[in-house]
Coordinates of C-alpha atoms in Angstrom, one line a residue:
X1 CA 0.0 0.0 0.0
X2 CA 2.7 2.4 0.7
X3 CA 4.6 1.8 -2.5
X4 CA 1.3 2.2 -4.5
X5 CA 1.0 5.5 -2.7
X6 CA 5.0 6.4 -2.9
X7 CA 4.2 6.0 -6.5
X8 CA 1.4 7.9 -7.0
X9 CA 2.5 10.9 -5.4
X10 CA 5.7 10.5 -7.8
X11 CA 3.9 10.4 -10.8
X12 CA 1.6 12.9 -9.8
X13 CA 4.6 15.4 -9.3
X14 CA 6.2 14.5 -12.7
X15 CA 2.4 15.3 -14.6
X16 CA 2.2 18.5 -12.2
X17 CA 5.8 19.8 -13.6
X18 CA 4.6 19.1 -17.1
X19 CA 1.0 20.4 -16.4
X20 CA 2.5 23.4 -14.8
X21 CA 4.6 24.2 -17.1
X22 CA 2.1 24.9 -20.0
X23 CA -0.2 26.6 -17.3
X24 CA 0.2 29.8 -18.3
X25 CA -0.5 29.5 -22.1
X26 CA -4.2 31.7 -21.3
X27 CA -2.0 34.8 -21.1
X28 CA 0.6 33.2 -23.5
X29 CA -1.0 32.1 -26.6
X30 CA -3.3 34.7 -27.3
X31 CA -0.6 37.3 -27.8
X32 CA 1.9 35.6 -28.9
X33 CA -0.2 34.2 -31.8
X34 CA -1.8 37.6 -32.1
X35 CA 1.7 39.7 -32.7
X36 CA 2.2 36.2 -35.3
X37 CA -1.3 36.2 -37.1
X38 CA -2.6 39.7 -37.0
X39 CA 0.9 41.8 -37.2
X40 CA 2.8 39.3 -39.3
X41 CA 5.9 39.0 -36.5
X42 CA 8.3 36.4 -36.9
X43 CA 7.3 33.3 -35.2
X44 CA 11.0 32.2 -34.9
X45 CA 12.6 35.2 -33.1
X46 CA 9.6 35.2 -30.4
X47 CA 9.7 31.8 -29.9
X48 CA 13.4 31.9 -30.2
X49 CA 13.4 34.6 -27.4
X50 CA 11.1 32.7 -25.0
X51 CA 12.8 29.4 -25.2
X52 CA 16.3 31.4 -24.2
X53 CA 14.5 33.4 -21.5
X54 CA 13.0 30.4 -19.6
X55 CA 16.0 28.2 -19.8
X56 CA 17.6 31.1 -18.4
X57 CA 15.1 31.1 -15.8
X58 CA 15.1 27.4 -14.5
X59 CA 19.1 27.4 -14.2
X60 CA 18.7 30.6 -12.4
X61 CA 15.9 30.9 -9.9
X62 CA 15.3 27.0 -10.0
X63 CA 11.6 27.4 -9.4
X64 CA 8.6 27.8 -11.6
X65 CA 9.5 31.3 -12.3
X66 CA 7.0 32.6 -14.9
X67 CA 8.1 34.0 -18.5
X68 CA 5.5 35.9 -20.3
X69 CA 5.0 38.5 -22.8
X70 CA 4.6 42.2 -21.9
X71 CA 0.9 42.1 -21.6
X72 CA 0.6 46.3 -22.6
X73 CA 3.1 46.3 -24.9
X74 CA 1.9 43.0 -27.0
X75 CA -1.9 44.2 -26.8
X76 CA -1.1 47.5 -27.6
X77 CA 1.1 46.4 -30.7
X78 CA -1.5 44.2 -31.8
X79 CA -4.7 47.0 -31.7
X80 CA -2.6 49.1 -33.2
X81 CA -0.9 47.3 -35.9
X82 CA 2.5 48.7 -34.7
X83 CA 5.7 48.3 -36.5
X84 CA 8.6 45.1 -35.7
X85 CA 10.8 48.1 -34.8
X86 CA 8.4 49.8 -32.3
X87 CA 8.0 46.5 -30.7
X88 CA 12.1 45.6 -30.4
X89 CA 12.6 49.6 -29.4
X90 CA 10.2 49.1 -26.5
X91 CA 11.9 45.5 -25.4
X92 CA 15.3 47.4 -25.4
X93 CA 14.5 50.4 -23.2
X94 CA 12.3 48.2 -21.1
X95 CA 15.3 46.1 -20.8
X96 CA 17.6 49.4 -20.0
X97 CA 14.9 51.0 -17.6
X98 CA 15.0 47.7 -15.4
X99 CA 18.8 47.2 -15.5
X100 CA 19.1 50.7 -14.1
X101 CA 16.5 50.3 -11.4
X102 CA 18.1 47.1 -10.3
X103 CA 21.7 48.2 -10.3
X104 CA 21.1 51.8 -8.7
X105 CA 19.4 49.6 -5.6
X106 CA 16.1 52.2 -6.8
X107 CA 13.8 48.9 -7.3
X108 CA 14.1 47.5 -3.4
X109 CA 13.4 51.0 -2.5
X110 CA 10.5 50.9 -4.2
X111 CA 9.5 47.4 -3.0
X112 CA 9.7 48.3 0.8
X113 CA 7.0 51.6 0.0
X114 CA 4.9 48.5 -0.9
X115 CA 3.2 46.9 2.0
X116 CA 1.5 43.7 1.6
X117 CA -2.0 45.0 1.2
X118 CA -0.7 47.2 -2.0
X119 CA 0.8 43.9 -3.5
X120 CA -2.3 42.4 -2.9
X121 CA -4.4 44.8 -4.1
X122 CA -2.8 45.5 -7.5
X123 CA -2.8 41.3 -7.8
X124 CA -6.2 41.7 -6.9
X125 CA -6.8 44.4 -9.8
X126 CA -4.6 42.4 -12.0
X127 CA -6.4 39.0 -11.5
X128 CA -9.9 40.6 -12.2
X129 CA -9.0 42.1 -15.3
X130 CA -7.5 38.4 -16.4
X131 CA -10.9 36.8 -15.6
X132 CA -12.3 39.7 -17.7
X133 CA -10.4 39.2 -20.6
X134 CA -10.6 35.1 -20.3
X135 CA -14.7 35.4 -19.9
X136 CA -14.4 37.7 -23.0
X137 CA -12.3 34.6 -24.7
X138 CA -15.1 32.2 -23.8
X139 CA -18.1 34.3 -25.6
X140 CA -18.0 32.8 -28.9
X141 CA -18.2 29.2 -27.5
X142 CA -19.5 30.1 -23.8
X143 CA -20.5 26.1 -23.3
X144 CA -17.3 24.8 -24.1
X145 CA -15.3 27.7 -22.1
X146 CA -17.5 27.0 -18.9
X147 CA -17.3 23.6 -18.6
X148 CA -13.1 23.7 -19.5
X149 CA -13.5 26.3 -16.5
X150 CA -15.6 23.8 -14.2
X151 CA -13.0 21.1 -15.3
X152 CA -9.5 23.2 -14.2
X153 CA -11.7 24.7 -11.3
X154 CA -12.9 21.0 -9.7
X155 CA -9.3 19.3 -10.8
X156 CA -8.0 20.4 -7.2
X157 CA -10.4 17.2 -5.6
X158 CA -9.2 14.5 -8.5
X159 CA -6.9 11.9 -7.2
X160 CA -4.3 13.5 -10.2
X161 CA -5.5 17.0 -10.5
X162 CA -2.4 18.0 -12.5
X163 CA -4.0 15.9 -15.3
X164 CA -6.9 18.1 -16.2
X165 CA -5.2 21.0 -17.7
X166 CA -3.5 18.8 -21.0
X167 CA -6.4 16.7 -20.9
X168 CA -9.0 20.1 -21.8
X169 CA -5.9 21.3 -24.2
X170 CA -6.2 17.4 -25.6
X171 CA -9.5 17.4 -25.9
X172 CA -10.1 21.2 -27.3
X173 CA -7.8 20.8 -29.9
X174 CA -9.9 17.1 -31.1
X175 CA -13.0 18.9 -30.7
X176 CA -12.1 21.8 -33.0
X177 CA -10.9 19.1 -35.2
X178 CA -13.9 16.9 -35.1
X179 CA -16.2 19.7 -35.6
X180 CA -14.6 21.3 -38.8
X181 CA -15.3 24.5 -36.9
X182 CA -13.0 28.1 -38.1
X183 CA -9.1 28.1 -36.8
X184 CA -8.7 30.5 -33.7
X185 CA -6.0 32.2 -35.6
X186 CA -4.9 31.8 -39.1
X187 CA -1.2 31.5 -39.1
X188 CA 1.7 31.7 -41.5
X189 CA 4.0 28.8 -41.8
X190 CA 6.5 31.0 -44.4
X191 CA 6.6 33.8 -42.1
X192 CA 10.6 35.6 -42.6
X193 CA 12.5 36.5 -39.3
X194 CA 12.5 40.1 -38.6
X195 CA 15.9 41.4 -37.5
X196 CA 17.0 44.5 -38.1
X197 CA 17.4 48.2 -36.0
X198 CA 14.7 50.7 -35.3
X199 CA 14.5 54.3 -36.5
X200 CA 14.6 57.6 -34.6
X201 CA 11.1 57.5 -34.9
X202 CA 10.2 53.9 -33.7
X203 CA 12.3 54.8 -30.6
X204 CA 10.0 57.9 -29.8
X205 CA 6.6 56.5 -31.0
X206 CA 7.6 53.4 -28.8
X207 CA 8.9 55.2 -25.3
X208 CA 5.4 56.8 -25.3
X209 CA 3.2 54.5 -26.5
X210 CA 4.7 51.4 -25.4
X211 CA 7.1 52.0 -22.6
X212 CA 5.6 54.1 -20.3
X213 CA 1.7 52.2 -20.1
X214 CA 3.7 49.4 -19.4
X215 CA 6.3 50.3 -16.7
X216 CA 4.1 50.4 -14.2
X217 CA 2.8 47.2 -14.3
X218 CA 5.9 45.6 -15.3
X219 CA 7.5 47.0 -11.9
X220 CA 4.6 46.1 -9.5
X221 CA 3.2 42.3 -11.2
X222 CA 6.5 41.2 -13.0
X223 CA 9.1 42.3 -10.4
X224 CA 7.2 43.1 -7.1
X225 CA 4.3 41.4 -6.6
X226 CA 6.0 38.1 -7.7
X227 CA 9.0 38.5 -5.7
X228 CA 6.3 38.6 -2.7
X229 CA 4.3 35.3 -4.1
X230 CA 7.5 33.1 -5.0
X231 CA 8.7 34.2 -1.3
X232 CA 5.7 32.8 -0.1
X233 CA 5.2 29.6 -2.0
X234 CA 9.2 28.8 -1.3
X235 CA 9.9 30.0 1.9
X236 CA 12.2 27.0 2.5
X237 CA 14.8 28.6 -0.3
X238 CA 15.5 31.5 2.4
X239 CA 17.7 29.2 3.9
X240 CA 19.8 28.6 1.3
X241 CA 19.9 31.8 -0.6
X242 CA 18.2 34.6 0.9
X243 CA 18.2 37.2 -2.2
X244 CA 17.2 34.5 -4.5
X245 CA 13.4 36.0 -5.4
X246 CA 14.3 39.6 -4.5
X247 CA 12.9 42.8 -6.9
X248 CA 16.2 43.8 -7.5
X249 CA 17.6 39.7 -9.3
X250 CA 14.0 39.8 -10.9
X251 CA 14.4 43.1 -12.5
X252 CA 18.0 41.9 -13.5
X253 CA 17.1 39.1 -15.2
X254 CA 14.3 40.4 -16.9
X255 CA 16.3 43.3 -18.5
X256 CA 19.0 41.5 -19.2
X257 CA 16.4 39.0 -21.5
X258 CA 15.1 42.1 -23.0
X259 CA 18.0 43.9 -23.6
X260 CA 20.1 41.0 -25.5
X261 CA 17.3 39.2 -27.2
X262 CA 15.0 41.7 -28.6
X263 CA 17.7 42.9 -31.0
X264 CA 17.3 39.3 -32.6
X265 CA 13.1 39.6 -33.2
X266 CA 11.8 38.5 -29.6
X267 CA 9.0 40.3 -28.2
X268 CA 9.2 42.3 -24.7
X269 CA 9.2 39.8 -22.2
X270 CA 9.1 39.3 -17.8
X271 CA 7.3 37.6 -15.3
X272 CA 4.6 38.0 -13.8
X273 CA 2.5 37.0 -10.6
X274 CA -0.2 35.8 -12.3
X275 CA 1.8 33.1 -14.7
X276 CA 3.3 32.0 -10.8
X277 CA 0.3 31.8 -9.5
X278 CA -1.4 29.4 -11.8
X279 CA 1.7 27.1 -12.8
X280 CA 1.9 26.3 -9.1
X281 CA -1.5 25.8 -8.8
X282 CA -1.5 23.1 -12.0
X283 CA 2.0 21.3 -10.0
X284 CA 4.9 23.1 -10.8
X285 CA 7.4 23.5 -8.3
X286 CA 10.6 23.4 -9.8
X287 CA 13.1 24.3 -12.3
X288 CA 11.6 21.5 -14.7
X289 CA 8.5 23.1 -15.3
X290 CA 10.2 26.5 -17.3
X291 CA 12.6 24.7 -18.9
X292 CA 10.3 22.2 -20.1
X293 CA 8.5 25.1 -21.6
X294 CA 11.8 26.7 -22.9
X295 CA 12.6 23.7 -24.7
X296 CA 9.1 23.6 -26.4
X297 CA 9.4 27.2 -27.3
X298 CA 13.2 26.6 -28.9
X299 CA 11.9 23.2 -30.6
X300 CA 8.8 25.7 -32.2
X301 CA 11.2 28.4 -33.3
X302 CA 13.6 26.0 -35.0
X303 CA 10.9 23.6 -36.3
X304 CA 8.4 26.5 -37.1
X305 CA 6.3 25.1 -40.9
X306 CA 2.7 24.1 -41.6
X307 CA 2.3 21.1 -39.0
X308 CA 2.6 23.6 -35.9
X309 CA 1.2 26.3 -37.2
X310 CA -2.0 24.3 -38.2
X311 CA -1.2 22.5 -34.5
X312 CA -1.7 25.5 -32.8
X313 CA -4.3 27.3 -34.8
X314 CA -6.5 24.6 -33.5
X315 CA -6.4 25.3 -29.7
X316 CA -10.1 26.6 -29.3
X317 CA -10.4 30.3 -28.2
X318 CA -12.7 29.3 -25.5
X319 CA -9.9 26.9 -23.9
X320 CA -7.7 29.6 -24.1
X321 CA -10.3 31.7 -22.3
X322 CA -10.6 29.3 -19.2
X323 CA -7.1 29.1 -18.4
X324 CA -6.9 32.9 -18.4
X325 CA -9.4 33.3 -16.0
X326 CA -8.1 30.3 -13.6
X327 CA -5.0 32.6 -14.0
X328 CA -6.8 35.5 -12.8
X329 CA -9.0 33.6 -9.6
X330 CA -5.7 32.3 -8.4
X331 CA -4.1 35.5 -8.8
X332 CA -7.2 37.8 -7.2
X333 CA -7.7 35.7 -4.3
X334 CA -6.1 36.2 -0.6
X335 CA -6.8 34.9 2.6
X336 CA -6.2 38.5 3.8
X337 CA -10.1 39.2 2.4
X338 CA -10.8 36.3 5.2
X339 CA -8.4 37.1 8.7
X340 CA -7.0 41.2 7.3
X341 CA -7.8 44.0 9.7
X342 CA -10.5 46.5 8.7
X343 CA -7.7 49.1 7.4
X344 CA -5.6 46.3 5.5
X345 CA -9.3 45.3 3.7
X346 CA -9.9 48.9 2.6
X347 CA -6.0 49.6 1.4
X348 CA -6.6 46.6 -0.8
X349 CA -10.2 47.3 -2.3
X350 CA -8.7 51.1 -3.0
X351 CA -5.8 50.0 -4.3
X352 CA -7.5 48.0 -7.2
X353 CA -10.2 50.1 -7.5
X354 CA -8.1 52.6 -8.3
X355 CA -6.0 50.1 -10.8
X356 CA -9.1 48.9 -12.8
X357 CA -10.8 52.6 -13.0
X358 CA -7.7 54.7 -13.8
X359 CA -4.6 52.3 -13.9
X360 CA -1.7 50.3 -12.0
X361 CA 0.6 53.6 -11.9
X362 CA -2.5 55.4 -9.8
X363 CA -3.6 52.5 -7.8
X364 CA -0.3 52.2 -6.6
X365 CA 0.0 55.8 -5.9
X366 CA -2.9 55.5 -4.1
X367 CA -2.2 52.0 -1.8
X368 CA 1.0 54.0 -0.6
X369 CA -0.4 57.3 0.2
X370 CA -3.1 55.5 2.5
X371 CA -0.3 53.7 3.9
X372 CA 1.8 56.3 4.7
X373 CA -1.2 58.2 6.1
X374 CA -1.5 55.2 8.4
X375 CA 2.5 55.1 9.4
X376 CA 2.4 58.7 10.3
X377 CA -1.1 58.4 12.2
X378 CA 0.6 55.4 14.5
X379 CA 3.3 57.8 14.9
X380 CA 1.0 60.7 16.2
X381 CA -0.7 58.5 18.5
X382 CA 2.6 56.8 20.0
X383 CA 3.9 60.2 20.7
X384 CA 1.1 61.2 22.3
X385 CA 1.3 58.3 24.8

C-alpha cells in the first residue's frame, strides 16, 4: 500500500511539472499568436526569445519562475498594428529601464514603500481584469469555455489533478478538429525573421506608447508582486539563498532577456505574478516546469512550418479563455479578504479600485499614500502616549 501511494505521489509530481509548465498558455497564446497572425511578426525570433529566457530562468531561480510577454506592450502592438521596430525599441528600453533600477538599488526601494495590502491589491486588480479578458475569450463558444473552466476549477479534488489541464488542451484541440469548426487564428508557416534596427522615430513613438503604459505594471506584477508570491510559496529557499526571489535579481534578469534578445526579433518579455500563481496551482514546483516550456518554445522556433502552425491554430479560443481566468482567480484571491484588519481590507479594495478605474501607476500611488497616512497616524498617537 505504501509503494502504490509512494508511487502515486511520484507520478503525480512529474504530470504536475509538465501540467505546470504549460499553465500559463491563457496569457501566452493569445498574444503571442496575435503579434504572429494579425501583425505578421516572426514566429521564430519570439519563440526563439522565449525558449532562451525560460531556460535562463530554470538554471537561475530553479523554481517555476514565470516567462510571459509584456501584456501592454503586445496588446497595444497588436490594436494598433505597430511596427517590428516599435515593438524591439520598446523591449530594449524596457530592458535598460529595469537594469538601471536594479543596479542603482532604486527597485528595493521601491518594494519596501509596498506593503503587503498594496501587493495584494494591484494582484487583486490584475487577476480581475484576467478573468475579464478570459470570460471575453469564452463568448463565442460560452459552453465549451465553462465547462473547461468547471473542469481546471474542480481538478484540485481528482486523485491527479495536475492531469486536467492537457487533458481540456487534448481534448479542445480534437474537438475543433472533429467539428470542422474556423481556426482561432490563421497563421503563416513561411513567415521571414524580422531582425533588423529601429529608426529615430520607432524609438520615440515606442517610449510613449509602449514604454511608459507598461512600466508600471511591469514593476509592481512582473518584479514586485512576484517576488512577494515566490517568497511565499518557497519559503524554505531562504535558507539557502536569501536574495534569490528579491525585486532587484527579478528586474535583473528580466532586462538583461530584453536587452540581448529583442535585437534578434523576440518580443518584450518578464514575469509575472499571475503566470506563478497558476503554474503552481497546476504542479509546478521546480526548475523543470520553465525549462520544459523553454525547450518547447526553442523546438517551435527551430521547427516552425505548416504542421505547428496548423497544431496550434486549433487550440479553441474558448480553452484559451478558461485558463486565463483560472490565472486570474488564483491571482485575485487572498486569505487576507478572510483574517485582514479593517484598514488592510480597505488599502486593498482602494488599491485595485483605483488600478481597474484609472490604472496600475495610480492605484499604486494611491495604496501608498493611505499607507503612509496610516504610518504617520501610529506615529501621532505613539507620541502622544
Amino acid at each position: 500500500m505504501r509503494c502504490k501511494t509512494k508511487f502515486f505521489n511520484h507520478l503525480n509530481q512529474h504530470i504536475g511539472e509538465f501540467s505546470g509548465a504549460f499553465a500559463d498558455l491563457g496569457t501566452f497564446l493569445p498574444l503571442v499568436l496575435g503579434l504572429i497572425a494579425i501583425n505578421h511578426f516572426s514566429p521564430q525570433g519570439i519563440f526563439l526569445g522565449f525558449g532562451l529566457f525560460a531556460l535562463f530562468t530554470a538554471y537561475f531561480y530553479r523554481r517555476p519562475i514565470p516567462v510571459q510577454p509584456m501584456k501592454v506592450i503586445a496588446a497595444l502592438v497588436i490594436a494598433q498594428g505597430l511596427t517590428p521596430g516599435m515593438l524591439q525599441a520598446s523591449g530594449i528600453m524596457m530592458g535598460l529601464i529595469l537594469l538601471i533600477l536594479a543596479y542603482s538599488g532604486a527597485i528595493n526601494w521601491m518594494a519596501r514603500q509596498l506593503s503587503p495590502a498594496i501587493s495584494i491589491g494591484i494582484q487583486l486588480a490584475i487577476g480581475l481584469q484576467l478573468i475579464w479578458m478570459g470570460g471575453q475569450m469564452m463568448s463565442g463558444t460560452w459552453l465549451i469555455g465553462i465547462l473547461a473552466f468547471s473542469a481546471l476549477f474542480m481538478s484540485r479534488f481528482l486523485p491527479l489533478p495536475y492531469l486536467a489541464m492537457p487533458l481540456v488542451l487534448g481534448l479542445g484541440v480534437l474537438w475543433q478538429t472533429t467539428q470542422g469548426s474556423a481556426a482561432s487564428f490563421t497563421l503563416s508557416a513561411t513567415t521571414d525573421w524580422q531582425m533588423g534596427w529601429p529608426n529615430m522615430e520607432e524609438w520615440s513613438s515606442a517610449a510613449l506608447l509602449l514604454v511608459l503604459p507598461q512600466l508600471a505594471l511591469t514593476l509592481t506584477n512582473a518584479v514586485i508582486a512576484t517576488s512577494a508570491m515566490a517568497s511565499g510559496k518557497f519559503p524554505q529557499d531562504a535558507l539557502i539563498d536569501s536574495k534569490r526571489f528579491t525585486p532587484r535579481r527579478l528586474a535583473t534578469s528580466s532586462g538583461w532577456a530584453n536587452l540581448v534578445l529583442a535585437p534578434f526579433g523576440a518580443t518584450p518579455m518578464c514575469h509575472g505574478a499571475g503566470g506563478l500563481a497558476v503554474q503552481y496551482h497546476f504542479g509546478a514546483r521546480s526548475w523543470r516546469a520553465p525549462a520544459l516550456f523553454g525547450l518547447t518554445c526553442l523546438a517551435i522556433a527551430l521547427c516552425w512550418g505548416d504542421t505547428i502552425a496548423q497544431v496550434l491554430s486549433l487550440i479553441p479560443l474558448a480553452i484559451l479563455g478558461s485558463l486565463l481566468a483560472i490565472a486570474g482567480l488564483q491571482l485575485a484571491w487572498s486569505q487576507r479578504f478572510i483574517d485582514g484588519k479593517p484598514f488592510c481590507i480597505l488599502v486593498i479594495l482602494s488599491t485595485a479600485a483605483v488600478c481597474l478605474t484609472i490604472n496600475t501607476a495610480a492605484g499604486l500611488a494611491v495604496g501608498v499614500i493611505l499607507e503612509m497616512g496610516r504610518r504617520r497616524w501610529h506615529l501621532i498617537s505613539d507620541l502622544k502616549l
